[in-house]
Amino acid sequence: MTALVVDDNIVNRAIHLRLLDNLSIENEAVGNGKEAVDIHCSGKTFDLILMDMDMPIMNGIEATRKLREMGIRSMIAGVSTRSMEQDVREFIEAGLDDYQEKPLTMSKLISIIHKINGNG
Amino acid sequence: MDVVNQLQRQFIDNSASLHREGFLDDQFTQLQKLQDENSPDFVVEVASLFFEDCEKLINNMSRALEQQQGVDFKQVDASVHQLKGSSSSIGAVRVKNICVAFRSFCEAQNREGCLRCLQQVTHEYSLLKNKLQTLFRLEKQILAAGGSIPGVE
C-alpha cells in the first residue's frame, strides 16, 4: 500500500509519516495542495492520501476537488483541526472518502485503512 | 543497578509531573508508543522539529506585531494557527491553549492582547523545552547505564 501526506506543517508531516512507517506503508510527503496535484500530474498515484485542510498556495478543499476532477479515485482522508460542521461539510463535499480530526493517532489511521480494504 | 534505579525513578517523576501540571497530554504518550527499534530517536526528533518550528513562528509573530505602520493580524493569525497545529500534534497542551486565546485576540485585532499572548507562549514554550530536554537527558543516561526506559506500556 502507498500513501501521500499533504500537510504544510513540519511536525505533522513527521508524525504522519512515522504512523505510516509503523504500518509498513510506503509513503511520501508534500507541503501543500498544489504539490499534491503536481505529483499526480507527474504520473504517481497512491492508495491513500492524507489531506490537511489549511495550507498555503492551494488548500485541501481545492486540492481534493482538483484531484477528483483529474479522475483520481484514491482514498482521500481529510485530516484537520477544524471542527465547525460547515467547514467539515465543505471539505467532505469536495470529494473526501473520510474525515478525521487532528491530531492523527494510530487508531484513527487504522480505521481509515480499514475503509480502503473494505472497498478493495 | 542503584544508579539506574535512581535515574529511572527521576524519569518517572519528571514524566508524571509533565502530565500532571498540564504541560503534556495523551498525544505525547501516543508519540512515545510510535518509537521502536526502527525509529529509536523518533520522539527526540519530533520534539526538535517542534522547537525549531516554535522559534520560527514566535519570531514571525513578534516581527508582525512590531510593525509600526499597522499590524497585519491575518499574518499573525496564520502563524498562531500553525503553532496551534504543531503543539496539538505533539501534545503540548499549555502552548495550544494559549494559541486558542491568541487567535481570538487576532480576530479582534487587539494588539495588546496579542502581545500578552506572545509573551505567554514564549514563556510556556521555554518551560516545556527545558523540561523535555531534562527528560531526554535522563533517557540517555538510563540507556548509557544499561537500563531501560520505564513507563510506556
PDB file of C-alpha atoms in Angstrom:
ATOM      1  CA  MET A   1       0.000   0.000   0.000  1.00  0.00           C
ATOM      2  CA  THR A   2       1.195   3.551  -0.739  1.00  0.00           C
ATOM      3  CA  ALA A   3       0.281   6.852   0.885  1.00  0.00           C
ATOM      4  CA  LEU A   4       0.783  10.573   0.294  1.00  0.00           C
ATOM      5  CA  VAL A   5       0.851  13.014   3.217  1.00  0.00           C
ATOM      6  CA  VAL A   6      -0.245  16.536   2.275  1.00  0.00           C
ATOM      7  CA  ASP A   7       0.434  18.994   5.120  1.00  0.00           C
ATOM      8  CA  ASP A   8       2.228  22.327   5.399  1.00  0.00           C
ATOM      9  CA  ASN A   9       3.303  21.710   8.990  1.00  0.00           C
ATOM     10  CA  ILE A  10       6.658  20.036   9.521  1.00  0.00           C
ATOM     11  CA  VAL A  11       5.729  18.469  12.870  1.00  0.00           C
ATOM     12  CA  ASN A  12       2.514  16.959  11.485  1.00  0.00           C
ATOM     13  CA  ARG A  13       4.314  15.598   8.427  1.00  0.00           C
ATOM     14  CA  ALA A  14       6.901  13.864  10.645  1.00  0.00           C
ATOM     15  CA  ILE A  15       4.204  12.283  12.814  1.00  0.00           C
ATOM     16  CA  HIS A  16       2.010  11.155   9.917  1.00  0.00           C
ATOM     17  CA  LEU A  17       4.994   9.628   8.098  1.00  0.00           C
ATOM     18  CA  ARG A  18       6.007   7.746  11.259  1.00  0.00           C
ATOM     19  CA  LEU A  19       2.472   6.384  11.688  1.00  0.00           C
ATOM     20  CA  LEU A  20       2.611   5.126   8.093  1.00  0.00           C
ATOM     21  CA  ASP A  21       6.144   3.699   8.507  1.00  0.00           C
ATOM     22  CA  ASN A  22       4.941   1.861  11.571  1.00  0.00           C
ATOM     23  CA  LEU A  23       2.297   0.134   9.431  1.00  0.00           C
ATOM     24  CA  SER A  24       4.892  -0.565   6.696  1.00  0.00           C
ATOM     25  CA  ILE A  25       3.053   1.678   4.255  1.00  0.00           C
ATOM     26  CA  GLU A  26       5.279   3.222   1.582  1.00  0.00           C
ATOM     27  CA  ASN A  27       4.938   6.977   1.879  1.00  0.00           C
ATOM     28  CA  GLU A  28       5.796  10.404   0.536  1.00  0.00           C
ATOM     29  CA  ALA A  29       5.010  13.898   1.750  1.00  0.00           C
ATOM     30  CA  VAL A  30       4.319  17.258   0.120  1.00  0.00           C
ATOM     31  CA  GLY A  31       3.780  20.676   1.643  1.00  0.00           C
ATOM     32  CA  ASN A  32       0.602  21.969   0.028  1.00  0.00           C
ATOM     33  CA  GLY A  33      -2.316  21.160  -2.269  1.00  0.00           C
ATOM     34  CA  LYS A  34      -0.565  22.320  -5.452  1.00  0.00           C
ATOM     35  CA  GLU A  35       2.365  19.969  -4.801  1.00  0.00           C
ATOM     36  CA  ALA A  36      -0.173  17.171  -4.281  1.00  0.00           C
ATOM     37  CA  VAL A  37      -1.748  17.900  -7.668  1.00  0.00           C
ATOM     38  CA  ASP A  38       1.674  18.229  -9.338  1.00  0.00           C
ATOM     39  CA  ILE A  39       2.890  14.880  -8.019  1.00  0.00           C
ATOM     40  CA  HIS A  40      -0.184  13.237  -9.572  1.00  0.00           C
ATOM     41  CA  CYS A  41       0.398  15.112 -12.848  1.00  0.00           C
ATOM     42  CA  SER A  42       3.854  13.550 -12.907  1.00  0.00           C
ATOM     43  CA  GLY A  43       2.135  10.174 -13.091  1.00  0.00           C
ATOM     44  CA  LYS A  44       2.339   8.962  -9.500  1.00  0.00           C
ATOM     45  CA  THR A  45      -0.677   7.515  -7.759  1.00  0.00           C
ATOM     46  CA  PHE A  46      -1.266   6.453  -4.174  1.00  0.00           C
ATOM     47  CA  ASP A  47      -3.744   4.158  -2.422  1.00  0.00           C
ATOM     48  CA  LEU A  48      -4.245   6.714   0.342  1.00  0.00           C
ATOM     49  CA  ILE A  49      -3.948  10.490   0.534  1.00  0.00           C
ATOM     50  CA  LEU A  50      -3.939  12.175   3.946  1.00  0.00           C
ATOM     51  CA  MET A  51      -5.067  15.714   3.154  1.00  0.00           C
ATOM     52  CA  ASP A  52      -4.741  18.658   5.534  1.00  0.00           C
ATOM     53  CA  MET A  53      -7.285  21.452   5.090  1.00  0.00           C
ATOM     54  CA  ASP A  54      -5.463  24.734   5.737  1.00  0.00           C
ATOM     55  CA  MET A  55      -2.429  25.093   3.503  1.00  0.00           C
ATOM     56  CA  PRO A  56      -0.888  27.961   1.532  1.00  0.00           C
ATOM     57  CA  ILE A  57      -0.962  28.221  -2.296  1.00  0.00           C
ATOM     58  CA  MET A  58      -3.700  25.590  -2.654  1.00  0.00           C
ATOM     59  CA  ASN A  59      -5.707  24.357   0.340  1.00  0.00           C
ATOM     60  CA  GLY A  60      -7.094  20.877   0.972  1.00  0.00           C
ATOM     61  CA  ILE A  61     -10.566  21.640  -0.351  1.00  0.00           C
ATOM     62  CA  GLU A  62      -9.281  22.951  -3.678  1.00  0.00           C
ATOM     63  CA  ALA A  63      -6.729  20.153  -3.988  1.00  0.00           C
ATOM     64  CA  THR A  64      -9.340  17.458  -3.297  1.00  0.00           C
ATOM     65  CA  ARG A  65     -11.677  18.960  -5.924  1.00  0.00           C
ATOM     66  CA  LYS A  66      -8.855  19.176  -8.461  1.00  0.00           C
ATOM     67  CA  LEU A  67      -7.729  15.592  -7.870  1.00  0.00           C
ATOM     68  CA  ARG A  68     -11.285  14.296  -8.292  1.00  0.00           C
ATOM     69  CA  GLU A  69     -11.660  16.338 -11.489  1.00  0.00           C
ATOM     70  CA  MET A  70      -8.457  14.714 -12.722  1.00  0.00           C
ATOM     71  CA  GLY A  71     -10.111  11.343 -12.163  1.00  0.00           C
ATOM     72  CA  ILE A  72      -8.094  10.328  -9.109  1.00  0.00           C
ATOM     73  CA  ARG A  73     -10.069   7.616  -7.290  1.00  0.00           C
ATOM     74  CA  SER A  74      -7.659   7.071  -4.377  1.00  0.00           C
ATOM     75  CA  MET A  75      -8.978   7.117  -0.819  1.00  0.00           C
ATOM     76  CA  ILE A  76      -8.670  10.735   0.268  1.00  0.00           C
ATOM     77  CA  ALA A  77      -8.942  11.229   4.036  1.00  0.00           C
ATOM     78  CA  GLY A  78      -9.219  14.806   5.239  1.00  0.00           C
ATOM     79  CA  VAL A  79      -7.246  15.441   8.413  1.00  0.00           C
ATOM     80  CA  SER A  80      -7.810  18.800  10.032  1.00  0.00           C
ATOM     81  CA  THR A  81      -8.216  20.724  13.241  1.00  0.00           C
ATOM     82  CA  ARG A  82     -11.457  22.308  12.013  1.00  0.00           C
ATOM     83  CA  SER A  83     -14.445  21.137  13.965  1.00  0.00           C
ATOM     84  CA  MET A  84     -17.169  23.501  12.709  1.00  0.00           C
ATOM     85  CA  GLU A  85     -19.792  21.456  10.879  1.00  0.00           C
ATOM     86  CA  GLN A  86     -19.902  23.916   7.996  1.00  0.00           C
ATOM     87  CA  ASP A  87     -16.149  23.747   7.351  1.00  0.00           C
ATOM     88  CA  VAL A  88     -16.052  19.973   7.622  1.00  0.00           C
ATOM     89  CA  ARG A  89     -19.057  19.607   5.297  1.00  0.00           C
ATOM     90  CA  GLU A  90     -17.416  21.785   2.620  1.00  0.00           C
ATOM     91  CA  PHE A  91     -14.270  19.671   2.855  1.00  0.00           C
ATOM     92  CA  ILE A  92     -16.215  16.399   2.630  1.00  0.00           C
ATOM     93  CA  GLU A  93     -18.275  17.671  -0.305  1.00  0.00           C
ATOM     94  CA  ALA A  94     -15.062  18.465  -2.188  1.00  0.00           C
ATOM     95  CA  GLY A  95     -14.664  14.695  -2.539  1.00  0.00           C
ATOM     96  CA  LEU A  96     -13.335  13.136   0.652  1.00  0.00           C
ATOM     97  CA  ASP A  97     -13.881   9.468   1.470  1.00  0.00           C
ATOM     98  CA  ASP A  98     -13.267  10.037   5.186  1.00  0.00           C
ATOM     99  CA  TYR A  99     -12.546  12.809   7.653  1.00  0.00           C
ATOM    100  CA  GLN A 100     -10.591  12.662  10.909  1.00  0.00           C
ATOM    101  CA  GLU A 101      -9.941  15.410  13.403  1.00  0.00           C
ATOM    102  CA  LYS A 102      -6.307  16.087  14.220  1.00  0.00           C
ATOM    103  CA  PRO A 103      -4.173  15.005  15.892  1.00  0.00           C
ATOM    104  CA  LEU A 104      -3.989  11.808  13.902  1.00  0.00           C
ATOM    105  CA  THR A 105      -3.446   8.710  16.033  1.00  0.00           C
ATOM    106  CA  MET A 106      -2.697   5.098  15.186  1.00  0.00           C
ATOM    107  CA  SER A 107      -6.309   4.052  15.794  1.00  0.00           C
ATOM    108  CA  LYS A 108      -7.677   6.809  13.518  1.00  0.00           C
ATOM    109  CA  LEU A 109      -5.258   5.821  10.763  1.00  0.00           C
ATOM    110  CA  ILE A 110      -6.181   2.154  11.121  1.00  0.00           C
ATOM    111  CA  SER A 111      -9.872   2.996  10.808  1.00  0.00           C
ATOM    112  CA  ILE A 112      -9.126   4.905   7.555  1.00  0.00           C
ATOM    113  CA  ILE A 113      -7.169   1.924   6.182  1.00  0.00           C
ATOM    114  CA  HIS A 114      -9.971  -0.478   7.024  1.00  0.00           C
ATOM    115  CA  LYS A 115     -12.207   1.597   4.798  1.00  0.00           C
ATOM    116  CA  ILE A 116      -9.794   1.124   1.889  1.00  0.00           C
ATOM    117  CA  ASN A 117      -9.694  -2.623   2.424  1.00  0.00           C
ATOM    118  CA  GLY A 118     -13.454  -2.683   2.781  1.00  0.00           C
ATOM    119  CA  ASN A 119     -13.813  -1.154  -0.702  1.00  0.00           C
ATOM    120  CA  GLY A 120     -10.932  -3.165  -2.203  1.00  0.00           C
TER     121      GLY A 120
ATOM    122  CA  MET B   1      21.997  -1.005  39.401  1.00  0.00           C
ATOM    123  CA  ASP B   2      21.294   1.619  42.103  1.00  0.00           C
ATOM    124  CA  VAL B   3      22.257   4.374  39.681  1.00  0.00           C
ATOM    125  CA  VAL B   4      19.863   3.002  37.067  1.00  0.00           C
ATOM    126  CA  ASN B   5      17.030   2.756  39.600  1.00  0.00           C
ATOM    127  CA  GLN B   6      17.604   6.315  40.737  1.00  0.00           C
ATOM    128  CA  LEU B   7      17.630   7.599  37.155  1.00  0.00           C
ATOM    129  CA  GLN B   8      14.525   5.597  36.308  1.00  0.00           C
ATOM    130  CA  ARG B   9      12.723   6.993  39.356  1.00  0.00           C
ATOM    131  CA  GLN B  10      13.679  10.529  38.330  1.00  0.00           C
ATOM    132  CA  PHE B  11      12.438   9.828  34.814  1.00  0.00           C
ATOM    133  CA  ILE B  12       9.093   8.562  36.092  1.00  0.00           C
ATOM    134  CA  ASP B  13       8.706  11.569  38.422  1.00  0.00           C
ATOM    135  CA  ASN B  14       9.582  14.072  35.681  1.00  0.00           C
ATOM    136  CA  SER B  15       7.266  12.386  33.217  1.00  0.00           C
ATOM    137  CA  ALA B  16       4.397  12.272  35.716  1.00  0.00           C
ATOM    138  CA  SER B  17       4.795  15.921  36.651  1.00  0.00           C
ATOM    139  CA  LEU B  18       4.827  16.986  32.982  1.00  0.00           C
ATOM    140  CA  HIS B  19       1.433  15.334  32.582  1.00  0.00           C
ATOM    141  CA  ARG B  20       0.066  16.339  35.993  1.00  0.00           C
ATOM    142  CA  GLU B  21       0.960  20.013  35.508  1.00  0.00           C
ATOM    143  CA  GLY B  22      -0.681  20.003  32.107  1.00  0.00           C
ATOM    144  CA  PHE B  23       2.444  20.512  30.011  1.00  0.00           C
ATOM    145  CA  LEU B  24       1.766  17.376  28.019  1.00  0.00           C
ATOM    146  CA  ASP B  25      -1.309  15.296  27.305  1.00  0.00           C
ATOM    147  CA  ASP B  26      -2.032  11.825  25.974  1.00  0.00           C
ATOM    148  CA  GLN B  27      -0.955  12.785  22.458  1.00  0.00           C
ATOM    149  CA  PHE B  28       2.670  12.835  23.689  1.00  0.00           C
ATOM    150  CA  THR B  29       2.205   9.319  25.083  1.00  0.00           C
ATOM    151  CA  GLN B  30       0.877   8.261  21.665  1.00  0.00           C
ATOM    152  CA  LEU B  31       4.099   9.551  20.106  1.00  0.00           C
ATOM    153  CA  GLN B  32       6.214   7.635  22.633  1.00  0.00           C
ATOM    154  CA  LYS B  33       4.360   4.462  21.619  1.00  0.00           C
ATOM    155  CA  LEU B  34       5.355   5.055  17.989  1.00  0.00           C
ATOM    156  CA  GLN B  35       9.048   4.886  18.920  1.00  0.00           C
ATOM    157  CA  ASP B  36      10.632   1.491  18.378  1.00  0.00           C
ATOM    158  CA  GLU B  37      13.893  -0.138  17.357  1.00  0.00           C
ATOM    159  CA  ASN B  38      13.316   1.009  13.736  1.00  0.00           C
ATOM    160  CA  SER B  39      12.989   4.576  14.892  1.00  0.00           C
ATOM    161  CA  PRO B  40      14.673   4.841  18.312  1.00  0.00           C
ATOM    162  CA  ASP B  41      15.013   8.636  18.271  1.00  0.00           C
ATOM    163  CA  PHE B  42      11.559   9.469  16.959  1.00  0.00           C
ATOM    164  CA  VAL B  43      10.335  11.440  19.984  1.00  0.00           C
ATOM    165  CA  VAL B  44      13.532  13.495  20.277  1.00  0.00           C
ATOM    166  CA  GLU B  45      13.391  14.202  16.529  1.00  0.00           C
ATOM    167  CA  VAL B  46       9.764  15.324  16.576  1.00  0.00           C
ATOM    168  CA  ALA B  47      10.401  17.443  19.669  1.00  0.00           C
ATOM    169  CA  SER B  48      13.362  19.097  17.906  1.00  0.00           C
ATOM    170  CA  LEU B  49      11.197  19.870  14.876  1.00  0.00           C
ATOM    171  CA  PHE B  50       8.600  21.315  17.211  1.00  0.00           C
ATOM    172  CA  PHE B  51      11.134  23.570  18.989  1.00  0.00           C
ATOM    173  CA  GLU B  52      12.516  24.807  15.653  1.00  0.00           C
ATOM    174  CA  ASP B  53       9.003  25.444  14.388  1.00  0.00           C
ATOM    175  CA  CYS B  54       8.075  27.309  17.607  1.00  0.00           C
ATOM    176  CA  GLU B  55      11.087  29.568  17.387  1.00  0.00           C
ATOM    177  CA  LYS B  56      10.436  30.405  13.773  1.00  0.00           C
ATOM    178  CA  LEU B  57       6.742  31.108  14.365  1.00  0.00           C
ATOM    179  CA  ILE B  58       7.363  33.171  17.510  1.00  0.00           C
ATOM    180  CA  ASN B  59       9.832  35.302  15.538  1.00  0.00           C
ATOM    181  CA  ASN B  60       7.269  35.765  12.751  1.00  0.00           C
ATOM    182  CA  MET B  61       4.579  36.819  15.228  1.00  0.00           C
ATOM    183  CA  SER B  62       6.948  39.157  17.014  1.00  0.00           C
ATOM    184  CA  ARG B  63       8.017  40.878  13.784  1.00  0.00           C
ATOM    185  CA  ALA B  64       4.422  41.209  12.587  1.00  0.00           C
ATOM    186  CA  LEU B  65       3.282  42.700  15.904  1.00  0.00           C
ATOM    187  CA  GLU B  66       6.135  45.215  15.920  1.00  0.00           C
ATOM    188  CA  GLN B  67       5.090  46.774  12.618  1.00  0.00           C
ATOM    189  CA  GLN B  68       4.738  50.499  13.274  1.00  0.00           C
ATOM    190  CA  GLN B  69       2.692  51.189  10.154  1.00  0.00           C
ATOM    191  CA  GLY B  70      -0.090  48.830  11.214  1.00  0.00           C
ATOM    192  CA  VAL B  71      -0.167  45.207  12.304  1.00  0.00           C
ATOM    193  CA  ASP B  72      -1.199  42.580   9.756  1.00  0.00           C
ATOM    194  CA  PHE B  73      -3.348  40.491  12.085  1.00  0.00           C
ATOM    195  CA  LYS B  74      -4.019  37.946   9.360  1.00  0.00           C
ATOM    196  CA  GLN B  75      -0.304  37.246   9.201  1.00  0.00           C
ATOM    197  CA  VAL B  76      -0.067  36.910  12.974  1.00  0.00           C
ATOM    198  CA  ASP B  77      -3.103  34.617  12.960  1.00  0.00           C
ATOM    199  CA  ALA B  78      -1.581  32.417  10.267  1.00  0.00           C
ATOM    200  CA  SER B  79       1.487  31.830  12.471  1.00  0.00           C
ATOM    201  CA  VAL B  80      -0.642  31.214  15.570  1.00  0.00           C
ATOM    202  CA  HIS B  81      -2.708  28.701  13.611  1.00  0.00           C
ATOM    203  CA  GLN B  82       0.472  26.837  12.647  1.00  0.00           C
ATOM    204  CA  LEU B  83       1.699  26.847  16.249  1.00  0.00           C
ATOM    205  CA  LYS B  84      -1.668  25.613  17.482  1.00  0.00           C
ATOM    206  CA  GLY B  85      -1.451  22.767  14.985  1.00  0.00           C
ATOM    207  CA  SER B  86       2.040  21.617  15.929  1.00  0.00           C
ATOM    208  CA  SER B  87       1.530  21.986  19.657  1.00  0.00           C
ATOM    209  CA  SER B  88      -1.665  19.951  19.427  1.00  0.00           C
ATOM    210  CA  SER B  89       0.101  17.235  17.420  1.00  0.00           C
ATOM    211  CA  ILE B  90       2.905  16.862  19.937  1.00  0.00           C
ATOM    212  CA  GLY B  91       0.602  17.084  22.969  1.00  0.00           C
ATOM    213  CA  ALA B  92       1.889  20.468  24.194  1.00  0.00           C
ATOM    214  CA  VAL B  93      -1.447  21.374  25.699  1.00  0.00           C
ATOM    215  CA  ARG B  94      -0.475  24.548  27.576  1.00  0.00           C
ATOM    216  CA  VAL B  95       1.034  26.071  24.438  1.00  0.00           C
ATOM    217  CA  LYS B  96      -2.010  25.037  22.443  1.00  0.00           C
ATOM    218  CA  ASN B  97      -4.440  26.638  24.897  1.00  0.00           C
ATOM    219  CA  ILE B  98      -2.621  29.962  24.726  1.00  0.00           C
ATOM    220  CA  CYS B  99      -2.856  29.764  20.926  1.00  0.00           C
ATOM    221  CA  VAL B 100      -6.632  29.469  21.206  1.00  0.00           C
ATOM    222  CA  ALA B 101      -6.811  32.722  23.189  1.00  0.00           C
ATOM    223  CA  PHE B 102      -4.218  34.286  20.900  1.00  0.00           C
ATOM    224  CA  ARG B 103      -6.398  33.632  17.837  1.00  0.00           C
ATOM    225  CA  SER B 104      -9.346  35.435  19.470  1.00  0.00           C
ATOM    226  CA  PHE B 105      -7.173  38.500  20.017  1.00  0.00           C
ATOM    227  CA  CYS B 106      -6.037  38.351  16.384  1.00  0.00           C
ATOM    228  CA  GLU B 107      -9.631  38.214  15.256  1.00  0.00           C
ATOM    229  CA  ALA B 108     -10.461  41.207  17.463  1.00  0.00           C
ATOM    230  CA  GLN B 109      -7.340  42.966  16.114  1.00  0.00           C
ATOM    231  CA  ASN B 110      -6.291  43.586  19.708  1.00  0.00           C
ATOM    232  CA  ARG B 111      -2.539  44.317  19.664  1.00  0.00           C
ATOM    233  CA  GLU B 112      -2.161  44.443  23.452  1.00  0.00           C
ATOM    234  CA  GLY B 113      -3.900  41.121  23.873  1.00  0.00           C
ATOM    235  CA  CYS B 114      -1.742  39.623  21.142  1.00  0.00           C
ATOM    236  CA  LEU B 115       1.456  40.885  22.743  1.00  0.00           C
ATOM    237  CA  ARG B 116       0.422  39.380  26.086  1.00  0.00           C
ATOM    238  CA  CYS B 117      -0.263  36.034  24.439  1.00  0.00           C
ATOM    239  CA  LEU B 118       3.044  36.187  22.610  1.00  0.00           C
ATOM    240  CA  GLN B 119       4.789  36.671  25.949  1.00  0.00           C
ATOM    241  CA  GLN B 120       2.873  33.747  27.494  1.00  0.00           C
ATOM    242  CA  VAL B 121       3.523  31.461  24.549  1.00  0.00           C
ATOM    243  CA  THR B 122       7.238  32.282  24.614  1.00  0.00           C
ATOM    244  CA  HIS B 123       7.352  31.538  28.340  1.00  0.00           C
ATOM    245  CA  GLU B 124       5.426  28.253  28.080  1.00  0.00           C
ATOM    246  CA  TYR B 125       7.476  27.052  25.148  1.00  0.00           C
ATOM    247  CA  SER B 126      10.742  27.742  27.046  1.00  0.00           C
ATOM    248  CA  LEU B 127       9.490  25.917  30.127  1.00  0.00           C
ATOM    249  CA  LEU B 128       8.414  22.918  28.072  1.00  0.00           C
ATOM    250  CA  LYS B 129      11.667  22.856  26.126  1.00  0.00           C
ATOM    251  CA  ASN B 130      13.709  22.796  29.352  1.00  0.00           C
ATOM    252  CA  LYS B 131      11.604  20.073  30.915  1.00  0.00           C
ATOM    253  CA  LEU B 132      11.667  17.894  27.784  1.00  0.00           C
ATOM    254  CA  GLN B 133      15.414  18.335  27.397  1.00  0.00           C
ATOM    255  CA  THR B 134      15.823  17.165  31.007  1.00  0.00           C
ATOM    256  CA  LEU B 135      13.626  14.160  30.266  1.00  0.00           C
ATOM    257  CA  PHE B 136      15.597  13.275  27.134  1.00  0.00           C
ATOM    258  CA  ARG B 137      18.871  13.663  29.027  1.00  0.00           C
ATOM    259  CA  LEU B 138      17.621  11.234  31.680  1.00  0.00           C
ATOM    260  CA  GLU B 139      16.671   8.767  28.938  1.00  0.00           C
ATOM    261  CA  LYS B 140      20.182   8.916  27.501  1.00  0.00           C
ATOM    262  CA  GLN B 141      21.725   8.442  30.934  1.00  0.00           C
ATOM    263  CA  ILE B 142      19.495   5.448  31.691  1.00  0.00           C
ATOM    264  CA  LEU B 143      20.360   3.777  28.383  1.00  0.00           C
ATOM    265  CA  ALA B 144      24.081   4.556  28.833  1.00  0.00           C
ATOM    266  CA  ALA B 145      23.974   2.934  32.281  1.00  0.00           C
ATOM    267  CA  GLY B 146      22.479  -0.207  30.735  1.00  0.00           C
ATOM    268  CA  GLY B 147      18.912   0.328  31.947  1.00  0.00           C
ATOM    269  CA  SER B 148      15.617   0.508  30.073  1.00  0.00           C
ATOM    270  CA  ILE B 149      13.187   3.411  29.813  1.00  0.00           C
ATOM    271  CA  PRO B 150      10.248   2.878  32.192  1.00  0.00           C
ATOM    272  CA  GLY B 151       6.669   3.840  31.635  1.00  0.00           C
ATOM    273  CA  VAL B 152       5.290   3.427  28.117  1.00  0.00           C
ATOM    274  CA  GLU B 153       3.474   0.098  28.006  1.00  0.00           C
TER     275      GLU B 153
END
